[in-house]
Amino acid sequence: MPFSLDGCKVLLHAPAAGVAERVHALLDAGAQVSVMATEPDATLRDIASRELIDLVTDADPLQYDVVLRDRPRAEAVRPAADDGGAVTLVGGGPGDQGLLTIAGMQAIAEADVIVCDRLAPLGALSRAKPDAEVIHVGKIPRGEFTPQEAINELLVTRARAGLRVTRLKGGDSFVFGRGGEEWNACVAAGVPVRSIPGVSSSIAAAELIGVPVTHRSLTQGFIVVSGHVAPDDPRNTVDWGALARSGLTIVVLMGVAVLDAIAKTLIAAGMPEHTPAACIADASMPSQRSVTSTLSEIDRTASDAGVGAPAVTVIGPVVSALAR
């Protein structure tokens, strides 16, 4: 860490553009962050809903150890267009910048343009060049979002202008990160593209609470599946019955809203209702919270504990494999 604010109460006053990365940098330094904003935008409301900050409309500065007035990032200075533009897809891991790879950090430091998601390790943007252009394109659940087609176009146009573009995502770009679509868009446009792998939350979330996705004598594998839509939704392509009979650990991403339907479907297909299950929200972040229960009760247990998106659910005997 470049500096430490461990345990300090910090008030960020009058947030400007780029507040998300400044909040994450303070959190990475160990601060307890409050943000004062009379009209918080969607980004601030989203961060507050994940319990990463306290959002206040008025505050007594004397109640805080540190008071900061935000400032906007320096305006980007564009180099003349040349043939040097390229795109790097960076998997940022589950959120804590300590779980970002060295190669990923280097790509951030060298970028002219950084296009980032809301679940990326935004604190790492403190390592970016002062004049780097930072563009937030995160998709807030049931809220503001940037269409994928617009993101693809953004990457291509910036790279064609001769800029080094880093696309910073949470987790791994190729595990439900739509990195494949961005890769194909770059190739189709003749833009050089490479990918730097990241730590996938499908494994990291479980491990951070002491749950191995595989464990000798319990299972010979695990499967990662999207819970973006319910099992009975016409858009669903997952054979949940096959998963129930597979004997594998089931890891569900983006499944909090339909967790009850998933559990009932698995039980109906033969998975014992007492199968251990865990739900982990905001893995690796200061707001990380988790619950363990049985398959039949995991939705109610998570809801009662306020465990919501973004969350990972792990289902299988491995949830109770390690001594507590």
Coordinates of C-alpha atoms in Angstrom, one line a residue:
M1 CA 0.0 0.0 0.0
P2 CA 1.3 3.5 -0.8
F3 CA -0.2 4.9 2.4
S4 CA -2.2 3.8 5.4
L5 CA -5.4 5.3 6.9
D6 CA -6.1 2.1 8.9
G7 CA -9.2 2.8 11.1
C8 CA -9.4 6.5 10.2
K9 CA -12.7 8.1 9.7
V10 CA -12.5 10.0 6.4
L11 CA -15.0 12.5 5.0
L12 CA -14.9 13.1 1.2
H13 CA -16.5 16.4 0.6
A14 CA -18.0 17.6 -2.7
P15 CA -17.1 14.6 -4.9
A16 CA -16.2 15.3 -8.5
A17 CA -15.9 13.1 -11.5
G18 CA -13.9 10.0 -10.7
V19 CA -15.2 9.7 -7.2
A20 CA -15.5 5.9 -7.4
E21 CA -11.8 5.4 -7.8
R22 CA -11.0 7.8 -5.0
V23 CA -13.4 6.0 -2.7
H24 CA -11.8 2.7 -3.5
A25 CA -8.3 4.0 -2.9
L26 CA -9.3 5.2 0.5
L27 CA -10.9 1.9 1.3
D28 CA -7.7 0.1 0.2
A29 CA -5.8 2.3 2.6
G30 CA -8.0 1.0 5.5
A31 CA -10.2 4.1 5.9
Q32 CA -13.9 4.2 7.0
V33 CA -15.3 6.5 4.3
S34 CA -18.2 8.9 4.4
V35 CA -19.1 10.9 1.3
M36 CA -21.0 14.2 1.6
A37 CA -23.2 14.9 -1.4
T38 CA -26.5 16.7 -1.5
E39 CA -27.5 15.1 -4.8
P40 CA -25.7 11.8 -5.0
D41 CA -25.5 10.3 -8.5
A42 CA -26.1 6.7 -9.5
T43 CA -22.5 5.8 -8.8
L44 CA -22.5 7.0 -5.3
R45 CA -25.9 5.5 -4.5
D46 CA -24.6 2.2 -5.8
I47 CA -21.4 2.3 -3.7
A48 CA -23.5 3.2 -0.7
S49 CA -26.0 0.3 -1.3
R50 CA -23.0 -2.1 -1.1
E51 CA -22.2 -0.7 2.3
L52 CA -18.8 0.5 1.1
I53 CA -19.4 4.1 2.3
D54 CA -21.8 6.1 4.4
L55 CA -23.6 8.7 2.3
V56 CA -24.4 11.9 4.1
T57 CA -25.9 15.2 3.1
D58 CA -24.4 17.2 6.0
A59 CA -21.6 16.4 8.4
D60 CA -19.5 17.9 11.2
P61 CA -15.9 17.9 10.1
L62 CA -14.7 17.6 13.7
Q63 CA -16.2 14.1 13.8
Y64 CA -13.7 12.9 11.3
D65 CA -10.0 12.2 11.4
V66 CA -9.4 13.4 7.8
V67 CA -11.5 15.7 5.6
L68 CA -10.8 15.7 1.9
R69 CA -12.2 17.9 -0.8
D70 CA -12.4 15.9 -4.1
R71 CA -10.8 17.2 -7.3
P72 CA -11.4 16.1 -10.9
R73 CA -8.7 14.1 -12.7
A74 CA -6.5 16.1 -15.0
E75 CA -7.8 16.5 -18.5
A76 CA -6.4 13.9 -20.8
V77 CA -3.7 15.0 -23.3
R78 CA -4.2 13.0 -26.5
P79 CA -1.1 12.1 -28.5
A80 CA -1.2 12.4 -32.3
A81 CA -2.9 9.5 -34.0
D82 CA -0.4 6.8 -35.1
D83 CA -0.4 3.0 -35.5
G84 CA 0.5 2.3 -31.9
G85 CA -3.0 2.0 -30.5
A86 CA -4.0 -1.3 -28.8
V87 CA -6.4 -2.8 -26.3
T88 CA -5.5 -4.8 -23.2
L89 CA -8.3 -6.6 -21.4
V90 CA -7.4 -6.8 -17.7
G91 CA -9.1 -9.1 -15.3
G92 CA -8.9 -7.2 -12.0
G93 CA -9.9 -9.9 -9.6
P94 CA -12.8 -9.8 -7.1
G95 CA -12.2 -6.1 -6.0
D96 CA -9.3 -5.8 -3.6
Q97 CA -6.4 -4.3 -5.6
G98 CA -4.1 -6.7 -3.7
L99 CA -5.6 -9.5 -5.8
L100 CA -4.8 -7.7 -9.1
T101 CA -1.9 -9.2 -10.9
I102 CA 1.4 -7.3 -11.4
A103 CA 0.8 -7.5 -15.2
G104 CA -2.6 -5.9 -14.7
M105 CA -1.2 -3.1 -12.6
Q106 CA 1.4 -2.4 -15.2
A107 CA -1.3 -2.2 -17.9
I108 CA -3.1 0.4 -15.8
A109 CA 0.1 2.4 -15.3
E110 CA 0.9 2.5 -19.0
A111 CA -2.6 3.2 -20.3
D112 CA -3.7 6.4 -22.1
V113 CA -7.3 5.4 -21.6
I114 CA -8.8 3.2 -18.9
V115 CA -12.3 1.8 -19.4
C116 CA -13.5 0.3 -16.2
D117 CA -16.4 -1.6 -14.6
R118 CA -18.0 -0.8 -11.2
L119 CA -16.7 -4.1 -9.7
A120 CA -13.1 -3.6 -10.8
P121 CA -10.4 -2.8 -8.2
L122 CA -10.9 1.0 -8.7
G123 CA -8.3 1.8 -6.0
A124 CA -5.7 0.7 -8.5
L125 CA -6.4 3.7 -10.7
S126 CA -4.3 5.7 -8.3
R127 CA -1.4 4.1 -10.2
A128 CA -2.6 5.5 -13.5
K129 CA -0.9 8.4 -15.3
P130 CA -2.2 11.8 -14.1
D131 CA -3.5 12.6 -17.6
A132 CA -5.0 9.2 -18.4
E133 CA -8.6 9.3 -19.5
V134 CA -10.8 7.2 -17.1
I135 CA -14.2 6.1 -18.5
H136 CA -16.7 4.3 -16.2
V137 CA -19.0 1.9 -18.0
G138 CA -20.2 -0.2 -15.2
K139 CA -23.6 -1.8 -15.3
I140 CA -25.6 -1.0 -12.1
P141 CA -28.2 -3.7 -11.5
R142 CA -31.7 -2.4 -12.4
G143 CA -30.0 1.0 -12.9
E144 CA -27.7 2.9 -15.2
F145 CA -25.6 0.9 -17.7
T146 CA -23.6 1.3 -20.8
P147 CA -24.7 -1.0 -23.7
Q148 CA -22.0 -3.6 -24.6
E149 CA -22.0 -2.4 -28.2
A150 CA -21.1 1.1 -27.0
I151 CA -18.2 -0.3 -24.9
N152 CA -16.9 -2.2 -28.0
E153 CA -17.1 1.0 -30.1
L154 CA -15.3 3.0 -27.4
L155 CA -12.4 0.5 -27.2
V156 CA -12.0 0.4 -31.0
T157 CA -12.2 4.2 -31.6
R158 CA -9.8 5.1 -28.8
A159 CA -7.3 2.4 -30.0
R160 CA -7.6 3.6 -33.6
A161 CA -6.7 7.1 -32.4
G162 CA -3.3 5.6 -31.5
L163 CA -4.1 5.3 -27.8
R164 CA -3.2 2.4 -25.4
V165 CA -6.5 1.3 -24.0
T166 CA -6.8 -0.8 -20.8
R167 CA -10.2 -2.4 -20.3
L168 CA -10.4 -3.0 -16.5
K169 CA -12.9 -5.6 -15.3
G170 CA -13.8 -7.4 -12.1
G171 CA -12.9 -11.1 -11.9
D172 CA -11.6 -12.5 -15.1
S173 CA -12.5 -11.0 -18.5
F174 CA -13.4 -14.4 -20.0
V175 CA -15.6 -15.7 -17.1
F176 CA -19.0 -14.0 -17.6
G177 CA -17.0 -10.8 -18.2
R178 CA -18.0 -10.4 -21.9
G179 CA -14.3 -10.2 -22.7
G180 CA -14.8 -12.5 -25.7
E181 CA -17.2 -10.0 -27.3
E182 CA -14.7 -7.2 -26.8
W183 CA -11.9 -9.3 -28.1
N184 CA -13.9 -10.1 -31.3
A185 CA -14.8 -6.5 -31.8
C186 CA -11.2 -5.5 -31.7
V187 CA -10.1 -8.2 -34.1
A188 CA -12.9 -7.4 -36.5
A189 CA -11.7 -3.7 -36.5
G190 CA -8.1 -4.6 -37.0
V191 CA -7.1 -3.4 -33.5
P192 CA -4.4 -5.3 -31.7
V193 CA -5.7 -6.9 -28.5
R194 CA -4.4 -9.0 -25.6
S195 CA -5.8 -10.4 -22.4
I196 CA -4.3 -10.4 -18.9
P197 CA -6.1 -13.1 -16.8
G198 CA -7.6 -12.2 -13.4
V199 CA -8.6 -14.0 -10.3
S200 CA -12.1 -15.1 -10.9
S201 CA -14.7 -14.4 -8.1
S202 CA -16.1 -17.9 -8.8
I203 CA -13.1 -19.3 -6.9
A204 CA -12.0 -16.4 -4.8
A205 CA -15.2 -15.7 -3.0
A206 CA -15.5 -19.2 -1.7
E207 CA -11.8 -19.3 -0.7
L208 CA -12.0 -16.0 1.2
I209 CA -14.4 -17.5 3.6
G210 CA -12.5 -20.8 3.9
V211 CA -14.5 -22.9 1.4
P212 CA -12.6 -24.9 -1.2
V213 CA -14.5 -25.5 -4.4
T214 CA -12.9 -29.0 -4.6
H215 CA -11.9 -31.3 -1.8
R216 CA -10.5 -34.8 -2.0
S217 CA -13.2 -37.4 -1.2
L218 CA -16.0 -34.9 -1.5
T219 CA -16.1 -33.9 -5.2
Q220 CA -14.0 -34.3 -8.3
G221 CA -14.8 -31.0 -9.8
F222 CA -16.9 -27.8 -9.8
I223 CA -19.0 -26.0 -12.3
V224 CA -19.5 -22.2 -12.6
V225 CA -22.9 -21.1 -13.9
S226 CA -24.8 -17.9 -14.4
G227 CA -27.9 -17.3 -12.3
H228 CA -28.8 -14.2 -14.3
V229 CA -32.2 -15.6 -15.2
A230 CA -34.4 -18.1 -13.3
P231 CA -34.5 -21.8 -14.2
D232 CA -38.0 -21.4 -15.6
D233 CA -37.1 -18.3 -17.6
P234 CA -37.4 -18.8 -21.4
R235 CA -33.9 -17.4 -21.8
N236 CA -32.4 -20.1 -19.5
T237 CA -30.0 -22.5 -21.2
V238 CA -28.7 -24.3 -18.1
D239 CA -29.8 -27.9 -17.4
W240 CA -30.2 -27.5 -13.6
G241 CA -31.4 -31.1 -13.3
A242 CA -28.1 -32.3 -14.7
L243 CA -26.3 -30.1 -12.2
A244 CA -28.3 -31.5 -9.3
R245 CA -27.2 -35.1 -10.3
S246 CA -23.6 -34.2 -11.2
G247 CA -21.9 -34.6 -7.9
L248 CA -20.0 -31.4 -8.5
T249 CA -19.7 -28.2 -6.5
I250 CA -22.1 -25.7 -8.0
V251 CA -20.9 -22.0 -8.1
V252 CA -23.6 -19.5 -9.1
L253 CA -22.7 -16.0 -10.2
M254 CA -25.3 -13.2 -10.5
G255 CA -27.9 -15.4 -8.9
V256 CA -29.1 -13.6 -5.8
A257 CA -32.4 -12.4 -7.2
V258 CA -33.4 -15.9 -8.3
L259 CA -31.7 -17.9 -5.6
D260 CA -34.9 -19.3 -4.2
A261 CA -36.0 -20.6 -7.6
I262 CA -32.6 -22.2 -8.2
A263 CA -32.6 -24.0 -4.9
K264 CA -36.2 -25.3 -5.4
T265 CA -35.3 -26.5 -8.9
L266 CA -32.1 -28.3 -7.7
I267 CA -34.1 -30.0 -4.8
A268 CA -36.9 -31.0 -7.2
A269 CA -34.2 -32.6 -9.4
G270 CA -32.9 -34.7 -6.6
M271 CA -30.3 -32.7 -4.7
P272 CA -30.9 -33.2 -0.9
E273 CA -32.4 -30.1 0.7
H274 CA -29.9 -30.3 3.5
T275 CA -26.9 -29.8 1.1
P276 CA -24.6 -27.1 2.5
A277 CA -24.7 -23.8 0.8
A278 CA -22.9 -20.4 1.2
C279 CA -23.6 -17.0 -0.2
I280 CA -20.8 -14.4 -0.2
A281 CA -21.3 -10.7 -1.1
D282 CA -18.6 -8.2 -2.0
A283 CA -15.9 -10.7 -1.7
S284 CA -12.5 -9.3 -0.7
M285 CA -13.9 -5.8 -0.1
P286 CA -14.3 -4.1 3.4
S287 CA -18.0 -4.7 3.1
Q288 CA -17.6 -8.5 2.5
R289 CA -20.4 -10.5 4.3
S290 CA -21.4 -14.1 4.0
V291 CA -23.8 -16.7 5.3
T292 CA -23.9 -20.4 5.3
S293 CA -27.0 -22.6 5.5
T294 CA -28.7 -25.5 3.8
L295 CA -29.8 -25.4 0.2
S296 CA -33.5 -25.2 1.2
E297 CA -32.8 -22.2 3.5
I298 CA -30.0 -20.3 1.8
D299 CA -32.3 -17.8 0.1
R300 CA -34.1 -16.9 3.3
T301 CA -30.8 -16.9 5.4
A302 CA -29.1 -14.6 2.9
S303 CA -32.1 -12.2 2.7
D304 CA -32.4 -12.0 6.5
A305 CA -28.7 -11.1 6.8
G306 CA -28.9 -8.5 4.0
V307 CA -26.6 -10.4 1.7
G308 CA -27.3 -9.0 -1.8
A309 CA -25.7 -8.5 -5.1
P310 CA -22.9 -8.7 -6.1
A311 CA -22.7 -12.1 -4.6
V312 CA -21.5 -15.6 -5.3
T313 CA -23.3 -18.7 -4.1
V314 CA -21.6 -22.0 -3.5
I315 CA -23.6 -25.3 -3.2
G316 CA -22.2 -28.6 -2.1
P317 CA -20.5 -30.6 0.7
V318 CA -17.3 -28.5 0.3
V319 CA -19.1 -25.6 2.2
S320 CA -18.6 -27.6 5.4
A321 CA -15.4 -29.3 4.5
L322 CA -12.9 -27.3 6.5
A323 CA -12.8 -27.1 10.3
R324 CA -14.1 -23.9 11.8

